Amino acid sequence: MKNIFLILSFFLLFSCQNSKTLVLAENKNAAKTNFTDATFVKVNTEQTIVSDTSFVNIRDYSSGFELDMKYATKDNFLNAKVYDCAECYLRLKTVKSLIAANEDFLKSGYHLKLFDCYRPLSVQKRMWKIVSDPQYVADPAKGSIHNRGGAVDLTIVDADGKEIDMGTPFDFFGEKASHNYQNLPEKVLENRKLLKKIMLQHNFLSFDSEWWHYNLKDASHDPVSDFRWKCE
Ligand SMILES: [Zn+2]
């Protein structure tokens, strides 16, 4: 702990001309770390340095997403409000990839709408009790990528915030929601293809049985979590 305070004190003392350079100093051994994008270097209110694997609130990094956090309402398959408030927490590396993907959607006049992000393990257990089918809900014994801060449920909206047609609503548990299901109008197949193409270009992996679910690559190596975010 003492070292963390030392590092933070030096961080405050060393105000560089180039704001993208952060000087970390520990006793006599000064180390210099360059960050390519200062946007993502942030000292939060608890005065801890945020790293790529830290959980962050996406609103602190971008206002370019629509948030429709279904589990903060009763409008979900649990028919229960299981989040105290509608916030989207993810690991910082997931947020960075999502922002990059969103910028690509914007080029076509679209942007992303998020339905679910990090999900506490206790909520996963509740979901598993209702739908004990790994095709649709991950077994909490293994943990979902949502519990690791690396998964997002999302869709595409147009400039007016209107969802484009994906053939089924979010959390539709049936074969029609699968990427492999082809018996859908051409436009729906095109829309799903667009979502998948851009997400895959930004380090995400699709999930066969749910068109809305994307995992950040390698996120399965991160530990599961059960923290609850603060509500104002
Ligand atoms: Zn999901």
mmCIF file of C-alpha atoms and ligand atoms in Angstrom:
data_model
loop_
_atom_site.group_PDB
_atom_site.id
_atom_site.type_symbol
_atom_site.label_atom_id
_atom_site.label_comp_id
_atom_site.label_asym_id
_atom_site.label_seq_id
_atom_site.Cartn_x
_atom_site.Cartn_y
_atom_site.Cartn_z
ATOM 1 C CA MET A 1 0.000 0.000 0.000
ATOM 2 C CA LYS A 2 2.836 2.340 0.920
ATOM 3 C CA ASN A 3 4.285 1.929 -2.562
ATOM 4 C CA ILE A 4 0.978 2.804 -4.197
ATOM 5 C CA PHE A 5 0.877 6.091 -2.258
ATOM 6 C CA LEU A 6 4.472 6.812 -3.263
ATOM 7 C CA ILE A 7 3.642 6.167 -6.917
ATOM 8 C CA LEU A 8 0.551 8.364 -6.759
ATOM 9 C CA SER A 9 2.457 11.193 -5.040
ATOM 10 C CA PHE A 10 5.080 11.155 -7.756
ATOM 11 C CA PHE A 11 2.392 10.974 -10.408
ATOM 12 C CA LEU A 12 0.902 14.200 -9.061
ATOM 13 C CA LEU A 13 4.320 15.872 -8.716
ATOM 14 C CA PHE A 14 5.594 15.077 -12.187
ATOM 15 C CA SER A 15 3.417 17.156 -14.430
ATOM 16 C CA CYS A 16 4.820 16.623 -17.922
ATOM 17 C CA GLN A 17 4.521 18.904 -20.909
ATOM 18 C CA ASN A 18 3.231 15.919 -22.827
ATOM 19 C CA SER A 19 0.105 14.769 -21.034
ATOM 20 C CA LYS A 20 0.413 11.366 -22.698
ATOM 21 C CA THR A 21 3.499 10.583 -20.635
ATOM 22 C CA LEU A 22 2.944 9.280 -17.163
ATOM 23 C CA VAL A 23 5.947 9.145 -14.882
ATOM 24 C CA LEU A 24 5.864 6.454 -12.281
ATOM 25 C CA ALA A 25 8.588 6.694 -9.685
ATOM 26 C CA GLU A 26 9.385 4.369 -6.888
ATOM 27 C CA ASN A 27 12.131 5.453 -4.469
ATOM 28 C CA LYS A 28 15.309 6.015 -6.507
ATOM 29 C CA ASN A 29 14.228 3.845 -9.429
ATOM 30 C CA ALA A 30 12.199 5.970 -11.766
ATOM 31 C CA ALA A 31 10.311 4.175 -14.514
ATOM 32 C CA LYS A 32 8.737 5.904 -17.472
ATOM 33 C CA THR A 33 5.615 4.495 -19.077
ATOM 34 C CA ASN A 34 4.209 5.773 -22.339
ATOM 35 C CA PHE A 35 0.516 5.362 -23.040
ATOM 36 C CA THR A 36 -0.522 5.675 -26.653
ATOM 37 C CA ASP A 37 -3.956 7.040 -25.841
ATOM 38 C CA ALA A 38 -4.334 9.269 -22.825
ATOM 39 C CA THR A 39 -8.124 8.904 -22.995
ATOM 40 C CA PHE A 40 -7.802 5.540 -21.372
ATOM 41 C CA VAL A 41 -5.412 6.595 -18.629
ATOM 42 C CA LYS A 42 -7.492 7.643 -15.740
ATOM 43 C CA VAL A 43 -7.106 7.839 -12.007
ATOM 44 C CA ASN A 44 -10.509 7.088 -10.548
ATOM 45 C CA THR A 45 -12.025 8.462 -7.371
ATOM 46 C CA GLU A 46 -10.528 5.681 -5.255
ATOM 47 C CA GLN A 47 -7.127 6.854 -6.535
ATOM 48 C CA THR A 48 -6.156 3.569 -8.116
ATOM 49 C CA ILE A 49 -4.641 3.454 -11.565
ATOM 50 C CA VAL A 50 -7.024 1.869 -14.049
ATOM 51 C CA SER A 51 -5.506 -0.949 -16.098
ATOM 52 C CA ASP A 52 -6.818 -2.891 -19.091
ATOM 53 C CA THR A 53 -8.380 -5.535 -16.853
ATOM 54 C CA SER A 54 -10.021 -3.082 -14.417
ATOM 55 C CA PHE A 55 -13.805 -2.953 -14.323
ATOM 56 C CA VAL A 56 -15.008 0.454 -15.530
ATOM 57 C CA ASN A 57 -18.316 2.114 -16.262
ATOM 58 C CA ILE A 58 -18.645 2.525 -20.036
ATOM 59 C CA ARG A 59 -20.333 5.933 -19.540
ATOM 60 C CA ASP A 60 -17.001 7.269 -18.220
ATOM 61 C CA TYR A 61 -15.377 6.511 -21.576
ATOM 62 C CA SER A 62 -18.031 7.133 -24.222
ATOM 63 C CA SER A 63 -21.474 8.640 -24.555
ATOM 64 C CA GLY A 64 -21.914 7.081 -27.987
ATOM 65 C CA PHE A 65 -23.896 3.998 -26.931
ATOM 66 C CA GLU A 66 -27.598 3.548 -26.256
ATOM 67 C CA LEU A 67 -28.076 1.744 -22.962
ATOM 68 C CA ASP A 68 -31.135 -0.430 -22.472
ATOM 69 C CA MET A 69 -30.069 -2.581 -19.540
ATOM 70 C CA LYS A 70 -32.833 -5.171 -19.536
ATOM 71 C CA TYR A 71 -31.967 -6.714 -16.159
ATOM 72 C CA ALA A 72 -32.390 -3.356 -14.444
ATOM 73 C CA THR A 73 -36.080 -3.627 -15.452
ATOM 74 C CA LYS A 74 -38.692 -6.373 -15.291
ATOM 75 C CA ASP A 75 -38.603 -6.653 -19.090
ATOM 76 C CA ASN A 76 -36.506 -9.836 -19.244
ATOM 77 C CA PHE A 77 -36.966 -13.607 -19.056
ATOM 78 C CA LEU A 78 -36.574 -13.547 -15.260
ATOM 79 C CA ASN A 79 -39.542 -11.147 -15.048
ATOM 80 C CA ALA A 80 -37.575 -9.520 -12.265
ATOM 81 C CA LYS A 81 -35.409 -6.448 -11.795
ATOM 82 C CA VAL A 82 -32.101 -7.992 -10.732
ATOM 83 C CA TYR A 83 -29.810 -4.964 -11.100
ATOM 84 C CA ASP A 84 -30.291 -2.043 -8.718
ATOM 85 C CA CYS A 85 -29.661 0.470 -11.505
ATOM 86 C CA ALA A 86 -28.932 0.520 -15.225
ATOM 87 C CA GLU A 87 -25.156 0.692 -15.562
ATOM 88 C CA CYS A 88 -22.834 -1.059 -17.975
ATOM 89 C CA TYR A 89 -19.598 -2.191 -16.331
ATOM 90 C CA LEU A 90 -16.961 -4.088 -18.320
ATOM 91 C CA ARG A 91 -13.224 -4.586 -18.196
ATOM 92 C CA LEU A 92 -11.464 -1.607 -19.778
ATOM 93 C CA LYS A 93 -10.097 -3.718 -22.661
ATOM 94 C CA THR A 94 -13.684 -4.729 -23.571
ATOM 95 C CA VAL A 95 -14.768 -1.070 -23.477
ATOM 96 C CA LYS A 96 -11.887 -0.063 -25.777
ATOM 97 C CA SER A 97 -12.841 -2.693 -28.376
ATOM 98 C CA LEU A 98 -16.524 -1.733 -28.162
ATOM 99 C CA ILE A 99 -15.729 1.945 -28.714
ATOM 100 C CA ALA A 100 -13.632 1.056 -31.771
ATOM 101 C CA ALA A 101 -16.489 -1.098 -33.139
ATOM 102 C CA ASN A 102 -19.020 1.666 -32.460
ATOM 103 C CA GLU A 103 -16.896 4.114 -34.444
ATOM 104 C CA ASP A 104 -17.116 1.755 -37.422
ATOM 105 C CA PHE A 105 -20.917 1.466 -37.115
ATOM 106 C CA LEU A 106 -21.117 5.266 -37.010
ATOM 107 C CA LYS A 107 -19.535 5.429 -40.473
ATOM 108 C CA SER A 108 -22.704 3.732 -41.792
ATOM 109 C CA GLY A 109 -25.034 5.952 -39.735
ATOM 110 C CA TYR A 110 -25.576 3.322 -37.048
ATOM 111 C CA HIS A 111 -24.445 2.853 -33.474
ATOM 112 C CA LEU A 112 -24.700 0.172 -30.802
ATOM 113 C CA LYS A 113 -27.366 -0.388 -28.196
ATOM 114 C CA LEU A 114 -26.302 -2.449 -25.174
ATOM 115 C CA PHE A 115 -28.661 -4.817 -23.319
ATOM 116 C CA ASP A 116 -26.253 -6.401 -20.839
ATOM 117 C CA CYS A 117 -22.586 -6.107 -19.883
ATOM 118 C CA TYR A 118 -20.803 -7.398 -16.764
ATOM 119 C CA ARG A 119 -23.172 -9.600 -14.763
ATOM 120 C CA PRO A 120 -22.507 -10.565 -11.120
ATOM 121 C CA LEU A 121 -22.153 -14.333 -10.555
ATOM 122 C CA SER A 122 -25.099 -14.329 -8.132
ATOM 123 C CA VAL A 123 -27.365 -13.119 -10.990
ATOM 124 C CA GLN A 124 -25.950 -15.866 -13.225
ATOM 125 C CA LYS A 125 -27.037 -18.445 -10.622
ATOM 126 C CA ARG A 126 -30.539 -17.004 -10.635
ATOM 127 C CA MET A 127 -30.731 -17.208 -14.432
ATOM 128 C CA TRP A 128 -29.461 -20.793 -14.440
ATOM 129 C CA LYS A 129 -32.274 -21.840 -12.097
ATOM 130 C CA ILE A 130 -34.808 -20.627 -14.677
ATOM 131 C CA VAL A 131 -33.026 -21.713 -17.873
ATOM 132 C CA SER A 132 -30.625 -24.612 -17.157
ATOM 133 C CA ASP A 133 -29.575 -24.937 -20.787
ATOM 134 C CA PRO A 134 -25.965 -24.024 -21.663
ATOM 135 C CA GLN A 135 -27.095 -23.118 -25.188
ATOM 136 C CA TYR A 136 -28.711 -20.027 -23.675
ATOM 137 C CA VAL A 137 -27.393 -19.513 -20.137
ATOM 138 C CA ALA A 138 -23.875 -20.367 -18.980
ATOM 139 C CA ASP A 139 -23.598 -22.763 -16.042
ATOM 140 C CA PRO A 140 -22.543 -20.649 -13.040
ATOM 141 C CA ALA A 141 -20.274 -23.505 -11.915
ATOM 142 C CA LYS A 142 -18.064 -22.568 -14.886
ATOM 143 C CA GLY A 143 -19.034 -18.913 -14.982
ATOM 144 C CA SER A 144 -20.113 -16.885 -17.989
ATOM 145 C CA ILE A 145 -17.916 -14.439 -19.891
ATOM 146 C CA HIS A 146 -20.471 -11.855 -18.670
ATOM 147 C CA ASN A 147 -19.298 -12.677 -15.114
ATOM 148 C CA ARG A 148 -15.729 -11.957 -16.290
ATOM 149 C CA GLY A 149 -16.498 -8.532 -17.785
ATOM 150 C CA GLY A 150 -15.734 -9.665 -21.330
ATOM 151 C CA ALA A 151 -19.185 -10.252 -22.846
ATOM 152 C CA VAL A 152 -21.835 -7.887 -24.178
ATOM 153 C CA ASP A 153 -25.377 -8.328 -25.446
ATOM 154 C CA LEU A 154 -26.155 -5.746 -28.081
ATOM 155 C CA THR A 155 -27.844 -4.721 -31.269
ATOM 156 C CA ILE A 156 -27.566 -2.009 -33.913
ATOM 157 C CA VAL A 157 -29.714 1.130 -33.936
ATOM 158 C CA ASP A 158 -30.075 3.833 -36.575
ATOM 159 C CA ALA A 159 -29.426 7.554 -36.046
ATOM 160 C CA ASP A 160 -32.891 7.916 -34.439
ATOM 161 C CA GLY A 161 -32.121 5.144 -31.964
ATOM 162 C CA LYS A 162 -34.465 2.676 -33.702
ATOM 163 C CA GLU A 163 -33.362 -0.966 -33.622
ATOM 164 C CA ILE A 164 -32.738 -2.568 -37.010
ATOM 165 C CA ASP A 165 -34.541 -5.859 -37.642
ATOM 166 C CA MET A 166 -32.606 -8.847 -36.279
ATOM 167 C CA GLY A 167 -35.472 -11.323 -36.644
ATOM 168 C CA THR A 168 -36.035 -11.985 -32.937
ATOM 169 C CA PRO A 169 -35.978 -9.878 -29.801
ATOM 170 C CA PHE A 170 -33.032 -10.018 -27.361
ATOM 171 C CA ASP A 171 -33.090 -13.161 -25.138
ATOM 172 C CA PHE A 172 -35.282 -15.119 -27.522
ATOM 173 C CA PHE A 173 -34.494 -18.694 -26.539
ATOM 174 C CA GLY A 174 -35.061 -20.641 -29.736
ATOM 175 C CA GLU A 175 -33.311 -21.679 -32.956
ATOM 176 C CA LYS A 176 -34.476 -18.533 -34.742
ATOM 177 C CA ALA A 177 -31.935 -16.585 -32.681
ATOM 178 C CA SER A 178 -29.037 -18.675 -33.984
ATOM 179 C CA HIS A 179 -26.471 -17.405 -36.473
ATOM 180 C CA ASN A 180 -26.923 -20.706 -38.293
ATOM 181 C CA TYR A 181 -30.676 -20.258 -38.780
ATOM 182 C CA GLN A 182 -31.131 -19.092 -42.355
ATOM 183 C CA ASN A 183 -34.910 -19.188 -42.809
ATOM 184 C CA LEU A 184 -35.241 -15.437 -42.287
ATOM 185 C CA PRO A 185 -35.878 -12.440 -44.560
ATOM 186 C CA GLU A 186 -32.817 -11.391 -46.558
ATOM 187 C CA LYS A 187 -32.666 -8.029 -44.769
ATOM 188 C CA VAL A 188 -32.504 -9.728 -41.340
ATOM 189 C CA LEU A 189 -29.652 -11.982 -42.499
ATOM 190 C CA GLU A 190 -27.842 -8.896 -43.842
ATOM 191 C CA ASN A 191 -28.316 -7.037 -40.557
ATOM 192 C CA ARG A 192 -26.953 -9.921 -38.487
ATOM 193 C CA LYS A 193 -24.062 -10.229 -40.915
ATOM 194 C CA LEU A 194 -23.217 -6.542 -40.537
ATOM 195 C CA LEU A 195 -23.206 -6.813 -36.737
ATOM 196 C CA LYS A 196 -21.023 -9.913 -36.830
ATOM 197 C CA LYS A 197 -18.600 -8.539 -39.416
ATOM 198 C CA ILE A 198 -17.772 -5.395 -37.480
ATOM 199 C CA MET A 199 -17.671 -7.077 -34.063
ATOM 200 C CA LEU A 200 -15.276 -9.742 -35.367
ATOM 201 C CA GLN A 201 -13.053 -7.015 -36.827
ATOM 202 C CA HIS A 202 -12.721 -5.590 -33.335
ATOM 203 C CA ASN A 203 -11.518 -8.608 -31.419
ATOM 204 C CA PHE A 204 -14.891 -10.104 -30.498
ATOM 205 C CA LEU A 205 -16.183 -13.639 -31.041
ATOM 206 C CA SER A 206 -19.789 -14.444 -31.877
ATOM 207 C CA PHE A 207 -21.870 -17.041 -30.045
ATOM 208 C CA ASP A 208 -23.779 -19.468 -32.286
ATOM 209 C CA SER A 209 -27.141 -19.641 -30.509
ATOM 210 C CA GLU A 210 -27.545 -15.894 -29.771
ATOM 211 C CA TRP A 211 -27.133 -13.231 -32.467
ATOM 212 C CA TRP A 212 -26.838 -10.514 -29.777
ATOM 213 C CA HIS A 213 -24.026 -12.016 -27.678
ATOM 214 C CA TYR A 214 -20.318 -11.238 -28.243
ATOM 215 C CA ASN A 215 -17.275 -12.258 -26.206
ATOM 216 C CA LEU A 216 -13.992 -10.400 -26.219
ATOM 217 C CA LYS A 217 -11.251 -12.801 -27.379
ATOM 218 C CA ASP A 218 -9.326 -14.439 -24.524
ATOM 219 C CA ALA A 219 -11.736 -13.040 -21.918
ATOM 220 C CA SER A 220 -12.257 -16.581 -20.611
ATOM 221 C CA HIS A 221 -8.872 -16.270 -18.866
ATOM 222 C CA ASP A 222 -10.102 -13.464 -16.623
ATOM 223 C CA PRO A 223 -11.596 -14.395 -13.238
ATOM 224 C CA VAL A 224 -15.338 -14.345 -12.537
ATOM 225 C CA SER A 225 -16.598 -11.627 -10.236
ATOM 226 C CA ASP A 226 -19.610 -10.963 -8.059
ATOM 227 C CA PHE A 227 -19.210 -7.276 -7.228
ATOM 228 C CA ARG A 228 -22.250 -4.996 -7.405
ATOM 229 C CA TRP A 229 -21.806 -1.540 -8.867
ATOM 230 C CA LYS A 230 -22.768 1.511 -6.881
ATOM 231 C CA CYS A 231 -25.998 3.332 -7.681
ATOM 232 C CA GLU A 232 -26.327 7.073 -7.102
HETATM 233 ZN ZN ZN B 1 -24.916 -12.529 -23.398
#
